[in-house]
Coordinates of C-alpha atoms in Angstrom, one line a residue:
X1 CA 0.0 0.0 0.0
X2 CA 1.2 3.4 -0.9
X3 CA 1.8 5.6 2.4
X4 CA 1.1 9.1 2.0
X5 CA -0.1 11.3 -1.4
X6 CA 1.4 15.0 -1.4
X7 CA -1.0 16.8 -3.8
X8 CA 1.1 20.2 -4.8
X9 CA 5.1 20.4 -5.5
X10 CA 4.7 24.0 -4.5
X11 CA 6.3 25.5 -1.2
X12 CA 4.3 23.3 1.6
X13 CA 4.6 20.2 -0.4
X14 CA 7.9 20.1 -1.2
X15 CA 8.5 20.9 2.8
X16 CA 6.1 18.3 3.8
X17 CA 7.9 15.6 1.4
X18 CA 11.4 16.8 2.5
X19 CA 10.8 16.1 5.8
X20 CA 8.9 12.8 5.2
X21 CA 12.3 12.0 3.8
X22 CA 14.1 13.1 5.9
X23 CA 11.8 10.0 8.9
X24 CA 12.0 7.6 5.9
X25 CA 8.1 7.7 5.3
X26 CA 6.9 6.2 1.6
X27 CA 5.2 9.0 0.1
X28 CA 4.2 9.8 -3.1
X29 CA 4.2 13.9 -4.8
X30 CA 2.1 14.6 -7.6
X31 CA 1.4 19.0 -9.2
X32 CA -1.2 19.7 -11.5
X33 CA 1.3 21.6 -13.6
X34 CA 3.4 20.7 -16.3
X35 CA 6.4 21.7 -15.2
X36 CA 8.5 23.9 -12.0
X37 CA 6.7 26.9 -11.3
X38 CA 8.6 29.7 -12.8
X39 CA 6.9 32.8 -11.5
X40 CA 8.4 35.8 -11.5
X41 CA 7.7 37.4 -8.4
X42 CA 9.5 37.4 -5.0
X43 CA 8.7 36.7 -2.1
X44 CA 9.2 38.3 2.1
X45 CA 10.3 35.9 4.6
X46 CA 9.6 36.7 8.0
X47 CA 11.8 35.6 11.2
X48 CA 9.5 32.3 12.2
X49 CA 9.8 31.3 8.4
X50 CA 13.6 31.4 8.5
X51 CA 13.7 29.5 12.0
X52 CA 11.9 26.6 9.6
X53 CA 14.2 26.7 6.8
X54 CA 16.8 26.3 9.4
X55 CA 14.9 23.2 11.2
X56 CA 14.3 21.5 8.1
X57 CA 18.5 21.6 7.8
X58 CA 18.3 24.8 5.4
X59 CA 20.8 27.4 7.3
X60 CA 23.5 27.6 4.6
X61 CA 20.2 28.6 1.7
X62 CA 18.8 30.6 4.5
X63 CA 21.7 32.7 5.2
X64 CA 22.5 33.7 1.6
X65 CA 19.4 35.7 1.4
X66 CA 19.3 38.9 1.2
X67 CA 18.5 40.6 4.7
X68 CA 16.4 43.2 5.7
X69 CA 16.4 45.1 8.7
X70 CA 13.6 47.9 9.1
X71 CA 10.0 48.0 7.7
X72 CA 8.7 51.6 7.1
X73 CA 5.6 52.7 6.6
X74 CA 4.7 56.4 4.3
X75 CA 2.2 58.3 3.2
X76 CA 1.9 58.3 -0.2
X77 CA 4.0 61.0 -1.1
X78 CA 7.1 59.4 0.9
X79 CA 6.5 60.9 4.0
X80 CA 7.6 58.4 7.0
X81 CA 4.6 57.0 9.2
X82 CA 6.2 54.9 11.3
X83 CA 9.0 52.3 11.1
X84 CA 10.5 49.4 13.2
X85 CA 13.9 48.1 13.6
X86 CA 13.9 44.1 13.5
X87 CA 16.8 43.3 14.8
X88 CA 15.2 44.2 18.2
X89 CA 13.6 41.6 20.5
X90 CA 11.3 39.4 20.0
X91 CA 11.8 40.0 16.1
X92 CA 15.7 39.2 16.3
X93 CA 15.0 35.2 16.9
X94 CA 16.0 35.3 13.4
X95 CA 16.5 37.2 10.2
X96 CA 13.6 38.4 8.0
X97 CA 15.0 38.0 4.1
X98 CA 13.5 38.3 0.6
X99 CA 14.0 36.7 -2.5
X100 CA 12.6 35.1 -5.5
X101 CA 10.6 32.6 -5.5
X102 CA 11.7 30.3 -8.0
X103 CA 14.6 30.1 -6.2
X104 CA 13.2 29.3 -2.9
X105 CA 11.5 26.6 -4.5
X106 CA 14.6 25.5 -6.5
X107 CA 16.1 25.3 -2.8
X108 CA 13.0 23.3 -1.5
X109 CA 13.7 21.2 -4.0
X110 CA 16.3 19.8 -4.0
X111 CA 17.1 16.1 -3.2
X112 CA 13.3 15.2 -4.5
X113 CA 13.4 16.6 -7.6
X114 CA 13.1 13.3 -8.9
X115 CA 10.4 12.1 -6.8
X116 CA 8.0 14.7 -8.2
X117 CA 5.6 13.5 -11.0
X118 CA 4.6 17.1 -12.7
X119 CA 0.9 17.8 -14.9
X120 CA -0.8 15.1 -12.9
X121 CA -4.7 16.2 -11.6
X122 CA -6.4 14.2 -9.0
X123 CA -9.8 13.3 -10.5
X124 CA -11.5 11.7 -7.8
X125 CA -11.2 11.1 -3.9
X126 CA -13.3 8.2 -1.9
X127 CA -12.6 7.5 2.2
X128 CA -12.3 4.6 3.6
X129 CA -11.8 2.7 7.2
X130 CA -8.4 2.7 6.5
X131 CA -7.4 5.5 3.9
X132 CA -8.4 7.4 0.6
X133 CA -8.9 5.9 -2.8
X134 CA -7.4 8.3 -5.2
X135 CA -7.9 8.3 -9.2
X136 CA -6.1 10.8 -11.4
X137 CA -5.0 11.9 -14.7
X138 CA -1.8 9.2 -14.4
X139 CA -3.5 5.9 -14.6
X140 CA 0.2 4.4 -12.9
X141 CA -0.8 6.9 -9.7
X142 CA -4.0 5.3 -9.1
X143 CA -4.5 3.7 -5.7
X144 CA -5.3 3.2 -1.9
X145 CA -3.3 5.5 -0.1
X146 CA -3.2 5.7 3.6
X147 CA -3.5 9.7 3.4
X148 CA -3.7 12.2 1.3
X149 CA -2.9 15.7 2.2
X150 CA -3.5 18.6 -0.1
X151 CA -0.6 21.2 -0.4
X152 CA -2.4 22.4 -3.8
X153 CA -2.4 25.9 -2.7
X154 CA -5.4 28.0 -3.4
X155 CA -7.6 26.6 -5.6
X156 CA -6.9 23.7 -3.8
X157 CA -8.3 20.3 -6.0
X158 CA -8.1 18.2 -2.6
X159 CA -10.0 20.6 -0.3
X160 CA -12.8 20.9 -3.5
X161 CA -13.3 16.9 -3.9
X162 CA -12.3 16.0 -0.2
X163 CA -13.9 18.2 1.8
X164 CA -16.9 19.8 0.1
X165 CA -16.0 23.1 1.8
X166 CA -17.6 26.6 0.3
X167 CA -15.5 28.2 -2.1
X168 CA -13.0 30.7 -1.6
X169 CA -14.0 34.4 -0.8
X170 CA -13.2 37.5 -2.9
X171 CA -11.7 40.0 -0.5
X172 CA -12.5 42.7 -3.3
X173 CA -8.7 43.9 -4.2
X174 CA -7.0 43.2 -7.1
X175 CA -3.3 43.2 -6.8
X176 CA -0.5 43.1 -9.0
X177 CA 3.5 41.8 -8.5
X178 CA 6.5 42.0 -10.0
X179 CA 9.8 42.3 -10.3
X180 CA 12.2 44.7 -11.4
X181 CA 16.2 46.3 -11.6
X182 CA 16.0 49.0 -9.1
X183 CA 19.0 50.9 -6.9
X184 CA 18.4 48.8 -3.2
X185 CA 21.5 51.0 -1.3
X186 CA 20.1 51.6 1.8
X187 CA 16.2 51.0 0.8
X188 CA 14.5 49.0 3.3
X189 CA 10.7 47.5 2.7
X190 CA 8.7 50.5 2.3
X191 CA 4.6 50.4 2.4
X192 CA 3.3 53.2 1.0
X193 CA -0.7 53.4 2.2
X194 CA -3.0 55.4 0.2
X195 CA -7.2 56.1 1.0
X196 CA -7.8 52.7 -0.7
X197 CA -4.0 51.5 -2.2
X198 CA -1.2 50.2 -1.3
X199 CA 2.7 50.1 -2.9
X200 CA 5.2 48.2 -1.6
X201 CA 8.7 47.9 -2.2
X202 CA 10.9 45.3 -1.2
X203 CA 14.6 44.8 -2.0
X204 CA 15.4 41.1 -2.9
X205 CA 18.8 41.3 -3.8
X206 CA 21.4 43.9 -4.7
X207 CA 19.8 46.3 -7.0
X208 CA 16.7 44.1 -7.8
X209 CA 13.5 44.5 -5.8
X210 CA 9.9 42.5 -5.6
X211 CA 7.1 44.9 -5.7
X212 CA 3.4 44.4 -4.9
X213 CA 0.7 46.7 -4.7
X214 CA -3.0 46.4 -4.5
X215 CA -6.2 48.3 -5.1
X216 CA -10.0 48.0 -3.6
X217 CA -11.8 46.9 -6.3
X218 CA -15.2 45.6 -5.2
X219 CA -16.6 45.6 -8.8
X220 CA -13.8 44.4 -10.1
X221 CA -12.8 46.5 -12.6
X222 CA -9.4 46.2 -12.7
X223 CA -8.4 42.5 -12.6
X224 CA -7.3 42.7 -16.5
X225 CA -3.8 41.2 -17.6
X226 CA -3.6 43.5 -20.5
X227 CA -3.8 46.6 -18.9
X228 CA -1.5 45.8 -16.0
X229 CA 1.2 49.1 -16.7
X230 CA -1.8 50.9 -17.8
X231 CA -3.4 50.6 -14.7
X232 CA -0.8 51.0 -12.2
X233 CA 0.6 54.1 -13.8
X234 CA -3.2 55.7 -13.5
X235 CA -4.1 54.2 -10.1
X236 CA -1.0 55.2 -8.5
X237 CA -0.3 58.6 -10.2
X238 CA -0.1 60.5 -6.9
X239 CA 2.1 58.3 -5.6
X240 CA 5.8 59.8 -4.8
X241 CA 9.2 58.8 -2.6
X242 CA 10.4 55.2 -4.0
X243 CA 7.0 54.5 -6.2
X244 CA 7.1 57.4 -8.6
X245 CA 10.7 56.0 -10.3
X246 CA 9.5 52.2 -10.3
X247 CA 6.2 53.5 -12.1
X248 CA 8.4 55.2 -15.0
X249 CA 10.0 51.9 -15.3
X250 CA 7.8 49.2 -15.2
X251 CA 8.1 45.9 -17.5
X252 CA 5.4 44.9 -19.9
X253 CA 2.6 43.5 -18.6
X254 CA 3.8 39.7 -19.4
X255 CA 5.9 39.9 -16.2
X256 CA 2.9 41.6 -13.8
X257 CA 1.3 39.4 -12.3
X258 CA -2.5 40.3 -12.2
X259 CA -4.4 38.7 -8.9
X260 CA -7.2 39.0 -6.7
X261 CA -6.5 38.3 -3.1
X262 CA -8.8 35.0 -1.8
X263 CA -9.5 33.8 1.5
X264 CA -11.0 30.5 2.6
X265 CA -13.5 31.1 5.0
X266 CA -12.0 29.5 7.6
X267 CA -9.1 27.5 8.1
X268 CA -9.4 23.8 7.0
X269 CA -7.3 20.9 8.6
X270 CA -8.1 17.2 8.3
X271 CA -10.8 14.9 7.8
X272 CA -10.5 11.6 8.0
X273 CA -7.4 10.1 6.7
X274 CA -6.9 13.6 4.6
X275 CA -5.0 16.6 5.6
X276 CA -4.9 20.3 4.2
X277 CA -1.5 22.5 4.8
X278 CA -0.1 25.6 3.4
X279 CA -3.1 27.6 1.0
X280 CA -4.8 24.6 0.7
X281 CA -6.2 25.1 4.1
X282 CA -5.5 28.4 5.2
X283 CA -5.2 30.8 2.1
X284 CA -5.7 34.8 3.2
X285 CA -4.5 38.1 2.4
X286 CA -0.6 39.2 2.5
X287 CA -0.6 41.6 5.1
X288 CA 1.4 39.7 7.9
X289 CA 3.6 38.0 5.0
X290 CA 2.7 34.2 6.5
X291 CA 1.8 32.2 3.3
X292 CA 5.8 30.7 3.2
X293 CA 6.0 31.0 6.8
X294 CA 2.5 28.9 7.5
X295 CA 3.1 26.4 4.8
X296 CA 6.4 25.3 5.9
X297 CA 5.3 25.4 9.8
X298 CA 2.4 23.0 8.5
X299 CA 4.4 20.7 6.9
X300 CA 6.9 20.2 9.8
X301 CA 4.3 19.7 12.6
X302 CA 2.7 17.3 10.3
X303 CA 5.7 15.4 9.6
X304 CA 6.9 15.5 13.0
X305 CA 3.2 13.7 14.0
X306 CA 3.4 11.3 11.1
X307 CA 6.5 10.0 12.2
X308 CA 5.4 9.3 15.6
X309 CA 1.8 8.4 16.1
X310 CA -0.9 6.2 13.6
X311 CA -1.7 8.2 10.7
X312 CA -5.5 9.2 11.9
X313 CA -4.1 10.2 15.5
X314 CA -1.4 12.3 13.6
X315 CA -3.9 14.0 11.8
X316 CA -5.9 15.1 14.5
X317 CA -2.8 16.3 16.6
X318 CA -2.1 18.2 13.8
X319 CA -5.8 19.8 13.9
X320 CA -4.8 20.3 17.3
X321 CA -1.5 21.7 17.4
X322 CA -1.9 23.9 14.3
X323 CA -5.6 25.9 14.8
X324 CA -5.4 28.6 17.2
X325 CA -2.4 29.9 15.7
X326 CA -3.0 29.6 11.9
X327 CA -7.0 31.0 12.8
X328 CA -5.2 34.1 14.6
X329 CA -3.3 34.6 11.2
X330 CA -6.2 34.3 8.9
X331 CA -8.5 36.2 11.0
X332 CA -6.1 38.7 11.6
X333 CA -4.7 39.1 8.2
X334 CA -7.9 39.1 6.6
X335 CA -9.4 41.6 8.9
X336 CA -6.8 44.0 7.7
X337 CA -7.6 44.3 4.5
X338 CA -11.6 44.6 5.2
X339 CA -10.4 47.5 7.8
X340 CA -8.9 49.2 4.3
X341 CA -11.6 48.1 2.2
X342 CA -14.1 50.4 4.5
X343 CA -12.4 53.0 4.4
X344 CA -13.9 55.7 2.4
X345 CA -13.1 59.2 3.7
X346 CA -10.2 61.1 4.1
X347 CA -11.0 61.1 7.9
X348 CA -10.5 57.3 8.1
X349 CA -7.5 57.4 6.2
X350 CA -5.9 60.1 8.9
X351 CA -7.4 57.5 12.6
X352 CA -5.4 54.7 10.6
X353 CA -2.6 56.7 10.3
X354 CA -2.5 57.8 13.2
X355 CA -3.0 54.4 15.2
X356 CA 0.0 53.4 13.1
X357 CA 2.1 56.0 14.4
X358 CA 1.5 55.1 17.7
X359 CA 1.6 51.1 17.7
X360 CA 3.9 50.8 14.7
X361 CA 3.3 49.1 11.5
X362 CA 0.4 46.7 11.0
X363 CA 2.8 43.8 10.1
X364 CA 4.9 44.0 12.5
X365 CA 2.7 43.8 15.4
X366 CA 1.4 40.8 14.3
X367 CA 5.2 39.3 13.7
X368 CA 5.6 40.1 17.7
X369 CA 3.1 37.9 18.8
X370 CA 3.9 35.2 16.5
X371 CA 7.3 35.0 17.5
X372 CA 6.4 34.9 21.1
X373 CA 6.1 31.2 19.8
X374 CA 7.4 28.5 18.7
X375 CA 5.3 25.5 16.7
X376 CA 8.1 24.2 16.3
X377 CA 9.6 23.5 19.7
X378 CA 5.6 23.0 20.4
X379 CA 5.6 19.9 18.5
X380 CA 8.5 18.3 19.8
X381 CA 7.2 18.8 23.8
X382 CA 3.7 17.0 22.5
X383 CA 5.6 14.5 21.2
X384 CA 7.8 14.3 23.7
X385 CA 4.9 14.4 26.7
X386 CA 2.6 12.2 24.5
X387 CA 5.9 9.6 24.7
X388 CA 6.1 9.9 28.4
X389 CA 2.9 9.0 29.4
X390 CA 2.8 5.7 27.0
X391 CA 5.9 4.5 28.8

């Protein structure tokens, strides 16, 4: 009997079959796509994300990325809000870095890159008393597995046929990413925050930054591929500081990458002999930078359970071990962006600025409280406790 099916070869599968590896547990990966992602965007990496790549034996990767060391938020004509050092306690547990994301994922990768079997689509999902018949688009793939855990991010294929869950909600902003050449001496992640916009910048690399900015768009009127440059340049017009140069040099609208921000509607975690990590089961909005972070905290508390306890007590450890915290970061995250969404007046725009400049940036609160603790040493005491008493 095949052990385990990874559905995704994207950031939380790739973790979650890593570490499977690493406790010699059978496991088969399988992604929809026909081939390595090869987006080109970039990606933040707070503190409790490194202090992952580091458990999961990644220090020497981790440590080659580039650093950054103060978040500031501005008005959008430049003009500093507020801004926070973190290289100050609790935020210096670890470094916060940036880079892009195919080669994170090239870094994930590696060791199992043969183990991946690419443009494969699950096409059907039945439980049983002792695991999950799967059928799919690779007739060789077909089979009883013992569990299946979806790490197909946000339009996740396992969560839709496993789970029968609603569908994702619209959070009514359309966002767009990229990445671009751009001087980065002594340019830390800036958030500019307009009425109802946001620009960020966010060095990567020497003189190469990953940019994202979004827009409230309730009707939906701007989530159109071909007008990317078109409708950043008009959108963000009154923008000044370190937007109005990266608008005069945008590139074409092939490398923006056009989104609208999703959320589940609540955080999803196992049924069954079937298990949901990374987007699959908690997708949200970007505003405490935890999609990387969550993902690979998923897949090592998961692991970590798999390799010690039955596969249906593991799951529902996990459940246990994983919700308050990954709910605080959905709930939180996507509360965020409905605060902006409401915001209509000037007036509202001048209270959240000025609650900003006196707790400090939105993100960065959040990071405080998440590293005030550790999933990861959490896991281990359960384990460890769990051991104890069955002795």
């Amino acid at each position: 009997m095949n052990r385990i099916l990874i559905s995704g070869a994207g950031m939380a599968g790739l973790c979650l079959a890593r570490q499977l590896k690493k406790h010699d547990i059978a496991y088969t990966i399988i992604d929809k796509k026909p081939a390595s992602e090869s987006s080109g965007t970039g990606i933040a990496l707070p503190a409790n994300a490194v202090r992952a790549l580091r458990y999961m034996g990644l220090s020497d990767a981790a440590d080659t990325m580039h650093q950054v060391r103060r978040i500031i938020y501005s008005h959008p004509n430049g003009r500093v809000i507020s801004e926070a050092s973190l290289l100050n306690a609790p935020l210096n547990r670890d470094k916060f870095v940036a880079l892009e994301r195919t080669a994170l994922l090239a870094t994930l990768q590696q060791g199992i890159e043969k183990d991946i079997h690419f443009n494969v689509v699950i096409t059907g999902i039945q439980q049983t008393d002792t695991g999950v018949n799967v059928t799919c688009s690779n007739p060789a793939l077909n089979g009883h597995y013992q569990a299946v855990i979806g790490a197909d991010g946000v339009f996740s294929t396992v969560r839709e046929l496993g789970f029968g869950q609603p569908g994702l909600i619209d959070l009514g902003v359309t966002n767009w990413r990229w990445i671009c050449e751009f001087p980065t001496q002594n340019l830390q992640p800036t958030y500019m925050l307009g009425l109802n916009n946001i620009f960020m910048a966010y060095p990567i690399g020497p003189n190469r930054i990953y940019c994202y900015t979004h827009q409230t768009d309730i009707e939906n009127r701007y989530y159109n591929y071909y007008e990317a440059q078109q409708n950043l340049r008009r959108l963000f017009a009154s923008y000044q500081g370190v937007a109005r140069p990266i608008l005069e040099c945008l590139p074409d609208n092939e490398h923006i990458y056009t989104g609208r921000l999703r959320s589940v509607p609540f955080p999803i975690f196992n049924q069954g002999h079937m298990a949901l990590i990374g987007d699959a089961g908690n997708a949200c909005s970007p505003m405490l930078q935890q999609g990387a972070a969550l993902a690979f905290e998923d897949a090592i508390v998961l692991s970590e359970l798999l390799a010690h306890f039955p596969i249906r007590k593991a799951l529902e450890h996990y459940r246990s071990l994983r919700q308050q915290r990954v709910t605080w970061v959905v709930k939180t995250s996507d509360n965020s962006i409905k605060a902006f969404i409401k915001m209509n007046s000037r007036w509202s725009m001048i209270m959240r600025n000025m609650m900003i400049k006196r707790k400090g940036p939105l993100n960065v609160q959040g990071w405080k409280y998440l590293l005030s603790q550790c999933p990861l040493d959490q896991v281990t005491d359960f384990i460890q406790t769990s051991t104890e008493k069955n002795e």
